[in-house]
Amino acid sequence: MQLFAVILTLLTAIAILASVSPRGLDFRDVSNGTRELTAPQPDATWTLSLVSAPSPPPVSTSPPVSTPPPAPTYYGGTCKVDIKQHFYADCDVRLKKGAVWYYGDSEVRCPGWFTIDIFDAEGWKIGGIEDTVFRPPEEGEKRKFTQITSQLVEPFLVTVAMDGGLHIHHDPRQAKLRRTKSTEASKLGTSVSMATVLPPPNKRQRLETAERAREQQDVRAIPEGLGSVRVQFFDQSTGKATGGAVSIPVADTTVKNLELLLNSLQGHDASERIPYRFTFQRDVADKTGTTALDISGDLYQSLLKPGLKTTEDSISLQYTPQAVFRVRAVSRCSSSIPGHGEAILATQFSSASSSRMASGSGDNTARIWDCDTGTPLHTLKGHTSWVLVISWSPDDSMIATGSMDNTVRLWDPQTGTALGAPLKGHTKWVRSLAWEPYHLQSPGRPRLASASKDATVRIWDVVSKRIEIVLSGHKGSVSCVRWGGTGRIYTSSQDKTIKIWDTSSGTLVSTLTAHAHWVNHLALSTDFVLRTAYHDHTGIIPTSDVEKVAKARSRFETAATIAGEIVERLVSASDDFTIYLWHPSITTKPIARLLGHQKQVNHVTFSPNGQLIASAAFDNHVKLWNASDGKFLFSLRAHVGPVYMTCFSADSRLLVSASKDTTLKVWDVATGKMKEDLIGHQDEVFAVDWAPDGGRVGSGGKDKAVRIWRH
């Protein structure tokens, strides 16, 4: 008996010590009457326990309370809980008067006691302060409660000790109970009650609802009973008619059906089908000064509904063939090539093929890679600081690199040797490079433009290694330079402006002002054909220099011609979260303001066919826009980190994006859906390029490895 009494005494002492644990939290009164919790020390350890049946109150020798319990009432407002660094709760704390204790089969009513239940934002009970001894509110006293607004990070339970102190217990198993049904929670002996308010939809449900709403909005019903309309097709490049006028039901005049009809008139079978772009010539120019109207959906929405044509008229449509080949989506990493000692900051394929790619790195070197064998070819040594930008010449004969050592260097891609001394002149690092278009070059004397943080752009004669022209006028760092096919240079700067220069005299033509913050990047609608010059998907290279220039000029004019006029469009991206579309040869006012990104827009690019614009931003999204009028098309959501760069495939059907989340993603631009998720990089992916022949994708980033991707 004595041993039993000793054991009982020890157990009682342990229970009392546990109930007054120094890790407990207590309510305290603050100046405004609010009751809040004081937190334990940051290095406090947490006990693993679940809320069990409450301990019985001290047994009173007086007769049991015989008065009926008061009706449970919720006191208005919520209660503020401050748990400092460990976790915070975004929840609703309800205070209920009139707690009832159960001790075995006996029921003890406690009218002056309170129960606090804690519910999360979705209405599930996640904890509570049960059977706590609080004094009831005095006459005329109002308790003040404030709402908890921060997010619950750690699962927790709040219990009460015998002395009335509050204790917090951290329990990993409780994390499984936060959004589970009560039947699942009962396995751990904890009940989870649902509030009367329906829980809000989760992220997947919100996205599905938004997608359905967008699809329903995009559906444009064509009224019935409109009859037929006569359509005749004309080749935009030659002006010749293809077949005679064809009568088509108005309900069937979608772009897809028009493509099928035109391919049938040309005698193409299903395997030879070519996608086309259709335009209509208006009698009166619009506000941008152009008479060409793109047929984006169907003839009813584009021509009949606006009143430009009626079903009694014969409609003449000009067509332009898009890519006559198809690029397959890359789906696997064929090579992961180490070599660089620091992060890879720039990558670019040769303008001739996907067999060679160059990369620039923070290890002060550039490297040329053999993509067929997955091995390094040459290491380009000479810079004394990071290589920020790399660019192949249009004829594939030279590589230019710009560095933080304020110099530009030229290299022979065949041997990897430097072509003379570095080009010195900039006083700060070089941020962007642009080659003179091949069809504008003087024979044997190509020129190169370099943009620098010193707020200048310098035009170099790469043969004599001399500066021809210095373009000074910006008041901030020049972030990007583009050399257009009409002989104009376009520059963007952190002074919020875009400037257009004449390359023959170096004079300023115009300044485009619309952005409210730094302008980060520029893209031209002819960038792809200017980069590849006379190289195309056929792989046929002209034999003479005259034929090369003629082919390069022809490809540029075909890409830039809209309604018989050569129009180079420009798009700019800024830290003000906006994108602007410009027709610099027509007006200095923006054609469209592209809104939708929620953070800084880092990169923009045109599709090779000039129909689409892709933008990448720090809001984790890629967005697609119509390049003719700037209308929003798709928001490509899958990245979970800022997107640094995008690049179209040569056939304009696919898009690849590189992100801080270590992945590349390939998108189908026709549907806005992801086709491939390319996982392999171990850290942020800073640079990506799709080979002009469509065969490979090259990427590099913080993990110092070049990766080659192919189908």
XYZ file of C-alpha atoms in Angstrom:
711
model
C 0.000 0.000 0.000
C 2.826 2.380 0.820
C 4.445 1.713 -2.583
C 1.096 2.376 -4.273
C 0.729 5.674 -2.377
C 4.251 6.763 -3.415
C 3.554 6.003 -7.082
C 0.245 7.874 -6.912
C 1.978 10.878 -5.318
C 4.674 10.915 -8.042
C 2.088 10.772 -10.825
C 0.147 13.636 -9.258
C 3.321 15.741 -8.998
C 4.232 15.076 -12.641
C 0.768 16.110 -13.774
C 0.967 19.343 -11.806
C 4.463 20.145 -13.171
C 3.306 19.488 -16.742
C 0.339 21.760 -16.272
C 2.561 24.699 -15.273
C 5.120 24.172 -18.009
C 7.286 27.311 -18.649
C 6.366 26.971 -22.289
C 2.826 28.120 -21.530
C 1.207 31.248 -22.951
C -1.027 33.475 -20.860
C -3.650 36.052 -21.673
C -2.740 39.546 -20.491
C -4.600 42.843 -20.552
C -3.190 45.564 -22.803
C -3.946 49.261 -22.741
C -6.941 49.155 -25.076
C -8.601 46.282 -23.264
C -7.653 43.723 -25.923
C -6.644 40.310 -24.665
C -3.670 38.778 -26.434
C -1.283 35.889 -25.968
C 2.299 36.361 -24.874
C 4.721 34.115 -26.760
C 7.410 31.791 -25.448
C 11.090 32.285 -26.099
C 12.160 31.613 -29.742
C 14.269 28.639 -28.666
C 11.415 26.957 -26.799
C 10.784 23.324 -27.628
C 7.306 22.018 -28.369
C 5.676 18.989 -26.842
C 3.906 16.499 -29.066
C 0.370 16.074 -27.884
C -3.227 16.264 -29.014
C -6.134 17.894 -27.237
C -7.807 15.127 -25.264
C -10.860 15.257 -23.059
C -10.520 18.234 -20.705
C -9.338 17.640 -17.187
C -12.060 17.828 -14.562
C -12.391 20.956 -12.465
C -11.710 20.820 -8.763
C -14.476 18.858 -7.122
C -16.543 21.081 -4.932
C -18.038 19.859 -1.673
C -21.094 22.012 -2.245
C -24.138 20.534 -3.984
C -24.022 20.484 -7.798
C -25.241 23.521 -9.590
C -28.929 22.984 -10.219
C -29.691 26.072 -12.254
C -30.094 25.399 -15.991
C -27.087 26.426 -18.111
C -27.403 29.681 -20.028
C -27.877 29.525 -23.765
C -24.482 29.562 -25.529
C -23.794 33.001 -26.967
C -20.969 34.174 -29.219
C -19.414 37.453 -28.253
C -18.879 39.652 -31.287
C -15.530 40.189 -32.936
C -12.417 38.088 -32.965
C -9.482 37.615 -30.653
C -5.903 38.699 -31.354
C -3.246 36.046 -30.908
C 0.407 37.081 -31.182
C 2.733 34.104 -31.352
C 5.754 36.056 -32.671
C 8.190 34.157 -34.903
C 6.881 30.634 -34.634
C 3.604 30.811 -36.485
C 0.695 33.065 -37.171
C -2.929 32.214 -37.772
C -5.290 33.493 -40.445
C -8.373 32.311 -38.684
C -11.581 33.220 -36.888
C -11.508 32.965 -33.105
C -14.955 32.571 -31.521
C -15.639 33.115 -27.847
C -18.642 31.184 -26.466
C -20.065 31.639 -22.992
C -21.444 28.787 -20.974
C -18.995 25.892 -21.107
C -20.013 22.410 -19.933
C -17.592 19.851 -18.502
C -18.126 16.136 -18.545
C -16.516 13.984 -15.896
C -17.415 10.403 -16.580
C -21.200 10.246 -16.611
C -21.510 13.387 -14.496
C -22.174 16.758 -16.025
C -20.863 19.937 -14.419
C -22.265 23.214 -15.692
C -20.007 26.245 -15.523
C -21.979 29.407 -16.438
C -19.042 31.742 -15.891
C -16.595 29.790 -18.027
C -15.823 30.296 -21.708
C -14.827 28.180 -24.706
C -12.713 29.531 -27.587
C -12.751 27.717 -30.931
C -10.300 28.598 -33.720
C -11.329 28.128 -37.380
C -9.085 28.562 -40.428
C -9.932 30.643 -43.508
C -11.776 27.734 -45.114
C -14.016 27.116 -42.145
C -12.290 24.094 -40.605
C -11.680 24.009 -36.903
C -7.919 23.921 -36.280
C -7.760 24.301 -32.526
C -9.240 25.955 -29.534
C -8.920 27.042 -25.936
C -11.298 24.763 -24.113
C -12.818 25.170 -20.658
C -10.733 28.155 -19.702
C -11.456 29.941 -16.432
C -12.233 33.548 -17.360
C -14.188 35.918 -15.228
C -17.513 36.825 -16.866
C -17.833 40.356 -18.282
C -18.947 42.827 -15.709
C -21.962 45.052 -16.173
C -21.387 47.555 -18.951
C -17.943 46.135 -19.822
C -17.213 45.439 -23.448
C -14.435 43.122 -24.450
C -12.532 44.196 -27.535
C -11.285 41.681 -30.056
C -9.206 42.180 -33.197
C -8.912 39.869 -36.180
C -5.871 37.781 -36.851
C -4.648 38.637 -40.332
C -1.417 36.708 -40.892
C -1.137 33.238 -42.380
C -1.029 30.026 -40.369
C 2.370 28.441 -40.885
C 2.682 25.886 -38.084
C -0.096 23.544 -36.977
C -0.821 24.109 -33.325
C -3.233 23.324 -30.520
C -4.093 25.537 -27.577
C -4.970 23.874 -24.268
C -5.418 25.034 -20.697
C -3.676 23.864 -17.551
C -5.291 23.248 -14.196
C -4.095 26.654 -12.990
C -5.934 28.428 -15.798
C -2.757 29.203 -17.789
C -2.842 28.733 -21.559
C -0.389 26.368 -23.241
C 0.513 25.921 -26.897
C 1.534 22.503 -28.169
C 3.048 21.911 -31.580
C 1.872 18.674 -33.167
C 3.058 17.634 -36.697
C 0.059 15.312 -37.054
C -2.277 18.266 -36.737
C -1.084 19.482 -40.164
C -2.937 16.553 -41.673
C -6.126 17.668 -39.979
C -6.279 21.248 -41.174
C -8.357 20.523 -44.256
C -9.424 16.933 -43.780
C -12.936 15.733 -43.138
C -14.002 14.835 -39.657
C -13.994 11.136 -40.533
C -10.299 11.310 -41.350
C -9.562 13.455 -38.326
C -11.297 10.990 -36.027
C -8.520 8.474 -36.678
C -6.270 10.667 -34.513
C -8.945 11.235 -31.919
C -9.566 14.861 -32.846
C -12.844 16.262 -34.088
C -12.878 18.868 -36.843
C -16.075 20.833 -37.187
C -17.049 22.838 -40.230
C -18.315 26.399 -40.021
C -21.630 27.451 -41.490
C -19.852 29.589 -44.133
C -18.905 27.612 -47.227
C -15.143 27.392 -47.746
C -13.745 29.500 -50.591
C -12.605 27.721 -53.774
C -9.049 26.513 -53.909
C -6.505 27.651 -56.479
C -7.319 24.922 -58.999
C -11.027 25.687 -58.841
C -10.372 29.401 -59.330
C -8.185 28.742 -62.370
C -10.766 26.398 -63.891
C -13.505 28.969 -63.364
C -11.414 31.699 -64.958
C -10.573 29.425 -67.907
C -14.232 28.592 -68.483
C -15.158 32.267 -68.317
C -12.457 33.154 -70.823
C -13.503 30.399 -73.218
C -17.123 31.458 -72.980
C -16.109 35.038 -73.644
C -14.061 34.012 -76.673
C -16.949 32.136 -78.248
C -18.344 34.411 -80.919
C -21.523 33.022 -82.297
C -22.276 33.814 -85.930
C -25.992 34.518 -86.401
C -27.906 32.056 -88.533
C -29.598 32.867 -91.805
C -26.938 35.235 -93.173
C -26.543 33.241 -96.348
C -23.284 33.099 -98.288
C -20.519 35.476 -99.262
C -18.206 35.439 -102.280
C -14.475 35.301 -101.507
C -11.477 35.479 -103.825
C -7.863 34.915 -102.767
C -4.832 36.947 -103.927
C -1.146 36.262 -103.276
C 0.108 39.226 -101.256
C 3.636 39.061 -102.659
C 2.684 38.887 -106.366
C -0.851 40.262 -106.388
C -2.030 37.390 -108.590
C -5.383 35.721 -107.965
C -5.567 32.081 -106.916
C -8.641 30.603 -108.564
C -11.904 32.420 -109.025
C -14.410 33.764 -106.517
C -15.906 31.074 -104.288
C -19.272 31.257 -102.512
C -18.923 30.300 -98.831
C -21.627 30.160 -96.131
C -21.016 32.966 -93.647
C -21.136 30.485 -90.773
C -18.119 28.667 -92.280
C -15.870 31.674 -92.923
C -13.417 30.983 -90.101
C -9.684 31.308 -90.714
C -9.259 27.545 -90.390
C -11.862 26.882 -93.075
C -10.365 29.548 -95.319
C -6.978 27.820 -94.997
C -8.518 24.474 -95.968
C -10.242 26.031 -98.969
C -7.102 27.803 -100.193
C -5.009 24.638 -99.862
C -7.648 22.788 -101.883
C -7.561 25.449 -104.615
C -3.767 25.047 -104.782
C -4.006 21.274 -105.007
C -2.284 20.514 -101.691
C -3.139 17.272 -99.962
C -3.377 16.879 -96.182
C 0.360 16.227 -95.759
C 1.275 19.358 -97.750
C -1.171 21.707 -96.041
C 0.269 25.184 -95.431
C -0.987 27.672 -92.825
C -1.864 31.120 -94.152
C -2.381 34.602 -92.825
C -5.265 36.559 -94.388
C -5.576 40.346 -94.680
C -8.205 42.658 -96.149
C -7.448 46.020 -97.738
C -9.679 48.794 -96.442
C -10.600 51.807 -98.514
C -9.745 54.165 -95.649
C -6.688 53.890 -93.379
C -7.190 53.494 -89.658
C -5.708 55.708 -86.949
C -2.310 54.041 -87.375
C -2.199 54.936 -91.057
C -2.495 51.370 -92.355
C -5.182 50.011 -94.639
C -4.502 46.334 -93.999
C -6.853 44.488 -91.653
C -5.878 41.075 -90.274
C -8.600 38.422 -90.347
C -8.051 36.908 -86.914
C -11.266 34.962 -86.274
C -13.819 34.875 -89.068
C -15.167 37.143 -91.803
C -18.351 37.942 -89.887
C -16.563 39.435 -86.860
C -13.836 41.112 -88.946
C -15.758 42.504 -91.940
C -19.529 41.923 -91.922
C -20.379 42.937 -88.377
C -18.321 46.198 -88.468
C -20.037 47.062 -91.773
C -16.915 47.025 -93.939
C -18.549 44.536 -96.298
C -21.956 42.929 -96.838
C -23.043 39.542 -98.096
C -23.829 41.178 -101.457
C -20.173 42.137 -101.981
C -17.295 40.080 -103.301
C -14.499 40.023 -100.710
C -10.866 40.011 -101.868
C -8.493 38.481 -99.332
C -4.718 38.672 -99.559
C -2.863 35.680 -98.181
C 0.675 35.161 -96.941
C 2.052 31.656 -96.354
C 3.348 31.074 -92.865
C 5.971 28.453 -92.010
C 6.061 25.769 -94.678
C 7.754 23.341 -92.301
C 6.926 22.085 -88.830
C 9.201 22.079 -85.793
C 8.728 19.243 -83.335
C 8.598 20.110 -79.634
C 11.805 19.333 -77.774
C 11.121 16.788 -75.066
C 14.420 15.496 -73.676
C 17.877 16.658 -72.680
C 20.298 15.177 -75.184
C 23.427 16.709 -73.628
C 24.407 18.291 -70.339
C 27.836 19.780 -70.892
C 29.933 21.120 -68.005
C 32.832 23.485 -68.567
C 31.988 26.946 -67.349
C 33.176 27.865 -63.874
C 30.395 30.332 -63.125
C 26.785 30.991 -64.080
C 25.929 31.070 -67.794
C 24.461 34.454 -68.706
C 23.917 34.238 -72.488
C 23.448 31.548 -75.141
C 22.916 31.723 -78.886
C 22.940 29.204 -81.721
C 24.738 29.760 -84.976
C 22.633 31.552 -87.568
C 23.342 28.727 -90.028
C 22.393 25.570 -88.102
C 21.806 23.992 -84.722
C 25.132 22.172 -84.773
C 27.014 24.914 -82.932
C 26.086 27.116 -80.005
C 28.001 29.800 -78.108
C 27.611 30.726 -74.458
C 28.909 33.534 -72.252
C 29.568 33.134 -68.541
C 30.525 34.844 -65.330
C 33.868 33.017 -65.459
C 35.110 35.675 -67.986
C 34.998 33.266 -70.935
C 32.776 32.367 -73.827
C 32.598 28.854 -75.208
C 31.571 27.242 -78.479
C 29.863 23.864 -78.249
C 29.417 21.044 -80.738
C 25.745 20.202 -80.265
C 25.909 17.105 -82.469
C 28.362 15.348 -80.172
C 27.632 17.242 -76.953
C 31.255 18.327 -76.490
C 33.061 21.688 -76.158
C 34.815 22.979 -79.271
C 36.592 26.166 -78.230
C 37.082 28.334 -75.170
C 37.189 32.042 -75.987
C 39.542 33.633 -73.448
C 40.394 37.313 -73.289
C 37.776 39.147 -71.271
C 38.675 40.125 -67.716
C 35.128 40.174 -66.343
C 31.718 38.608 -66.901
C 30.602 37.988 -70.477
C 27.114 39.478 -70.515
C 26.060 39.171 -74.157
C 26.993 37.070 -77.180
C 25.965 37.434 -80.828
C 26.702 35.530 -84.050
C 27.056 37.555 -87.247
C 24.275 36.986 -89.830
C 26.689 35.259 -92.237
C 27.973 32.933 -89.477
C 31.571 34.133 -89.926
C 32.138 35.909 -86.584
C 31.062 35.947 -82.955
C 30.893 39.157 -80.933
C 30.945 39.215 -77.115
C 30.319 42.088 -74.715
C 31.627 42.112 -71.189
C 31.654 43.899 -67.859
C 35.275 44.813 -68.625
C 33.846 47.573 -70.907
C 35.100 45.940 -74.120
C 33.728 44.123 -77.158
C 35.694 41.230 -78.647
C 35.408 39.451 -81.987
C 36.143 35.753 -82.499
C 36.538 33.268 -85.323
C 34.003 30.488 -84.642
C 35.962 27.987 -86.714
C 39.204 28.248 -84.720
C 38.117 29.968 -81.516
C 40.823 32.610 -81.854
C 40.372 36.326 -81.243
C 40.104 38.523 -84.341
C 42.478 41.303 -83.355
C 42.486 43.476 -80.287
C 39.386 44.215 -78.197
C 37.150 47.095 -79.216
C 37.703 49.717 -76.519
C 35.733 52.901 -76.063
C 32.957 52.278 -73.582
C 33.564 53.458 -70.011
C 31.132 51.001 -68.445
C 30.047 47.460 -69.198
C 28.482 46.397 -72.490
C 24.861 45.247 -72.189
C 23.652 44.581 -75.746
C 24.973 43.949 -79.266
C 23.395 44.182 -82.723
C 24.913 43.363 -86.140
C 24.161 45.426 -89.218
C 21.649 43.506 -91.399
C 23.401 41.518 -94.096
C 21.571 43.143 -97.005
C 22.672 46.604 -95.799
C 26.358 45.811 -95.274
C 29.098 47.200 -97.474
C 30.847 44.235 -99.137
C 33.461 42.865 -96.769
C 32.922 45.557 -94.115
C 30.203 44.567 -91.629
C 29.409 46.878 -88.725
C 28.403 46.190 -85.141
C 26.476 48.304 -82.628
C 27.114 48.004 -78.891
C 25.034 49.481 -76.074
C 26.553 50.243 -72.701
C 25.783 51.300 -69.178
C 27.689 54.514 -69.962
C 24.510 55.752 -71.767
C 26.056 55.563 -75.253
C 25.789 53.313 -78.302
C 28.881 52.868 -80.471
C 28.945 51.673 -84.079
C 32.132 49.758 -84.918
C 33.842 48.880 -88.170
C 34.773 45.317 -87.260
C 37.504 45.133 -89.930
C 39.464 48.246 -88.939
C 38.396 47.937 -85.252
C 37.515 51.626 -85.197
C 34.526 53.525 -83.904
C 32.522 55.018 -86.765
C 29.726 56.736 -84.855
C 28.906 57.386 -81.193
C 25.188 57.729 -80.495
C 24.903 59.847 -77.354
C 21.625 61.238 -76.137
C 20.341 58.881 -73.497
C 20.558 59.997 -69.887
C 20.719 56.539 -68.398
C 22.117 53.086 -69.044
C 21.236 51.759 -72.526
C 19.592 48.401 -71.933
C 19.012 47.165 -75.487
C 19.942 47.957 -79.092
C 18.307 46.705 -82.315
C 19.491 47.341 -85.891
C 16.506 47.366 -88.232
C 16.360 46.246 -91.831
C 15.460 49.761 -93.049
C 18.728 51.236 -91.759
C 17.509 52.551 -88.407
C 18.908 51.738 -84.962
C 16.514 51.453 -82.023
C 17.795 51.869 -78.456
C 16.083 51.611 -75.067
C 17.338 53.062 -71.829
C 16.788 53.384 -68.131
C 15.905 57.031 -68.780
C 12.418 55.681 -69.749
C 12.818 56.531 -73.459
C 13.334 54.746 -76.772
C 15.397 56.538 -79.404
C 15.603 55.954 -83.148
C 18.836 56.816 -84.968
C 19.920 57.172 -88.584
C 22.900 54.865 -89.116
C 24.427 56.784 -92.033
C 24.796 60.087 -90.200
C 24.335 59.099 -86.564
C 21.602 61.694 -86.062
C 18.606 61.238 -83.789
C 15.428 60.659 -85.821
C 12.842 60.551 -83.027
C 12.309 59.765 -79.353
C 9.481 57.519 -78.180
C 8.200 58.455 -74.727
C 5.411 56.498 -73.082
C 6.939 54.317 -70.386
C 6.952 55.467 -66.771
C 9.976 53.407 -65.698
C 13.101 51.757 -67.100
C 12.752 50.220 -70.546
C 14.287 46.752 -70.259
C 14.052 45.205 -73.700
C 13.164 45.781 -77.364
C 12.179 43.458 -80.192
C 11.571 43.999 -83.918
C 9.066 42.095 -86.005
C 11.921 41.267 -88.420
C 14.454 40.072 -85.835
C 14.376 36.458 -87.015
C 15.066 37.103 -90.713
C 17.707 39.726 -89.869
C 19.471 37.227 -87.618
C 19.478 34.424 -90.203
C 20.030 36.558 -93.372
C 20.163 34.152 -96.335
C 19.926 30.973 -94.202
C 16.497 29.309 -94.234
C 14.900 25.945 -93.480
C 15.918 24.510 -96.860
C 19.617 24.666 -95.990
C 20.419 25.914 -99.502
C 23.090 28.638 -99.406
C 23.599 30.878 -102.458
C 27.004 30.566 -104.058
C 27.843 34.210 -104.806
C 27.823 37.247 -102.537
C 25.344 39.009 -104.811
C 22.897 36.131 -104.542
C 23.332 36.056 -100.771
C 22.504 39.746 -100.468
C 19.525 39.341 -102.807
C 18.142 36.427 -100.820
C 18.642 38.225 -97.504
C 16.888 41.312 -98.861
C 14.034 39.242 -100.266
C 13.485 37.445 -96.948
C 13.429 40.751 -95.071
C 10.980 42.392 -97.467
C 8.672 39.388 -97.335
C 8.634 39.447 -93.543
C 8.165 43.224 -93.288
C 5.619 43.742 -96.063
C 2.076 44.483 -94.917
C -0.434 45.506 -97.585
C 2.333 46.286 -100.051
C 4.276 48.468 -97.583
C 7.445 47.656 -95.637
C 6.568 48.189 -91.992
C 8.919 47.271 -89.151
C 7.049 47.003 -85.886
C 8.710 47.529 -82.513
C 7.701 46.278 -79.068
C 9.151 47.488 -75.764
C 9.053 46.060 -72.223
C 9.449 48.059 -69.051
C 9.687 47.994 -65.285
C 6.353 49.853 -65.212
C 4.654 46.453 -65.820
C 3.567 47.514 -69.345
C 4.436 46.719 -72.956
C 4.029 49.124 -75.865
C 3.611 48.282 -79.553
C 5.005 50.845 -82.012
C 5.011 51.562 -85.758
C 8.024 53.916 -85.717
C 7.998 54.584 -89.479
C 4.385 55.787 -89.300
C 3.960 57.526 -85.949
C 5.827 58.269 -82.721
C 2.735 57.408 -80.685
C 2.277 53.825 -79.473
C -0.190 51.698 -81.421
C -1.248 49.748 -78.352
C -0.566 49.531 -74.643
C -0.381 45.904 -73.529
C -1.540 45.556 -69.923
C -1.782 42.478 -67.765
C 1.542 41.746 -66.094
C 1.660 42.366 -62.351
C 5.424 42.854 -62.064
C 8.366 44.042 -64.138
C 8.404 42.812 -67.749
C 11.876 41.465 -68.432
C 11.790 40.232 -72.027
C 9.703 40.488 -75.209
C 10.019 38.823 -78.588
C 8.175 38.569 -81.911
C 7.351 35.248 -83.510
C 9.268 34.620 -86.764
C 6.068 35.095 -88.821
C 5.432 38.427 -87.099
C 1.954 37.467 -85.882
C 2.582 37.037 -82.148
C 4.377 38.742 -79.291
C 5.530 36.849 -76.207
C 6.392 38.620 -72.971
C 8.128 37.269 -69.871
C 7.838 38.944 -66.476
C 8.733 38.617 -62.836
C 5.104 37.730 -62.007
C 5.862 34.101 -63.046
C 3.759 34.397 -66.228
C 4.333 34.402 -69.967
C 1.731 36.233 -72.016
C 0.915 36.035 -75.719
C -0.372 39.028 -77.689
C -1.572 39.700 -81.227
C 1.300 41.508 -82.934
C -1.011 43.455 -85.254
C -3.139 45.282 -82.707
C -1.691 44.239 -79.338
C -4.761 42.334 -78.171
C -4.249 39.844 -75.372
C -4.445 36.167 -76.374
C -3.210 33.844 -73.612
C -1.592 33.860 -70.219
C 0.757 30.895 -69.964
C 0.756 29.774 -66.333
C 2.951 26.975 -65.063
C 6.159 28.567 -63.803
C 6.466 29.129 -60.067
C 9.258 31.686 -60.304
C 10.106 34.780 -62.363
C 10.424 34.096 -66.097
C 13.638 35.514 -67.525
C 13.431 34.820 -71.258
C 11.354 33.300 -74.063
C 12.089 32.167 -77.607
C 9.848 31.035 -80.489
C 10.477 28.053 -82.706
C 11.260 28.786 -86.352
C 7.737 27.818 -87.465
C 6.110 30.145 -84.878
C 4.011 27.287 -83.495
C 5.933 26.695 -80.258
C 7.457 28.828 -77.521
C 10.051 27.968 -74.893
C 10.460 29.879 -71.635
C 13.253 29.906 -69.027
C 12.604 30.626 -65.379
C 14.058 31.053 -61.945
C 12.193 27.876 -60.935
C 14.959 25.815 -62.681
C 12.711 24.601 -65.502
C 12.105 25.224 -69.179
C 8.590 24.910 -70.515
C 7.446 24.448 -74.101
C 4.074 25.939 -75.061
C 1.674 25.473 -77.950
C 0.899 29.052 -78.976
C -2.278 28.045 -80.821
C -3.949 26.790 -77.640
C -1.917 28.447 -74.891
C -1.311 25.041 -73.294
C 1.980 23.589 -72.085
C 3.335 20.794 -74.283
C 6.529 19.859 -72.448
C 8.009 20.486 -69.014
C 11.795 20.299 -69.348
C 13.342 19.455 -65.989
C 17.088 19.082 -65.620
C 18.732 22.296 -64.490
C 19.753 22.400 -60.861
C 19.310 26.147 -60.433
C 17.922 29.253 -62.113
C 17.876 29.246 -65.933
C 19.077 32.630 -67.209
C 19.339 32.091 -70.976
C 17.597 30.040 -73.660
C 17.665 29.937 -77.450
C 15.840 27.890 -80.089
C 18.016 27.083 -83.099
C 16.902 28.840 -86.322
C 16.504 25.479 -88.043
C 14.237 24.271 -85.211
C 16.339 21.250 -84.367
C 17.477 22.048 -80.826
C 17.015 24.258 -77.802
C 20.010 25.404 -75.784
C 19.889 26.708 -72.231
C 22.215 27.788 -69.463
C 21.973 29.180 -65.986
C 23.232 29.305 -62.461
C 24.185 25.613 -62.340
C 27.077 26.355 -64.796
C 26.054 23.608 -67.234
C 24.908 24.013 -70.836
C 21.993 21.770 -71.705
C 20.939 20.816 -75.213
C 17.330 19.724 -75.700
C 15.812 17.982 -78.694
C 12.829 15.885 -79.722
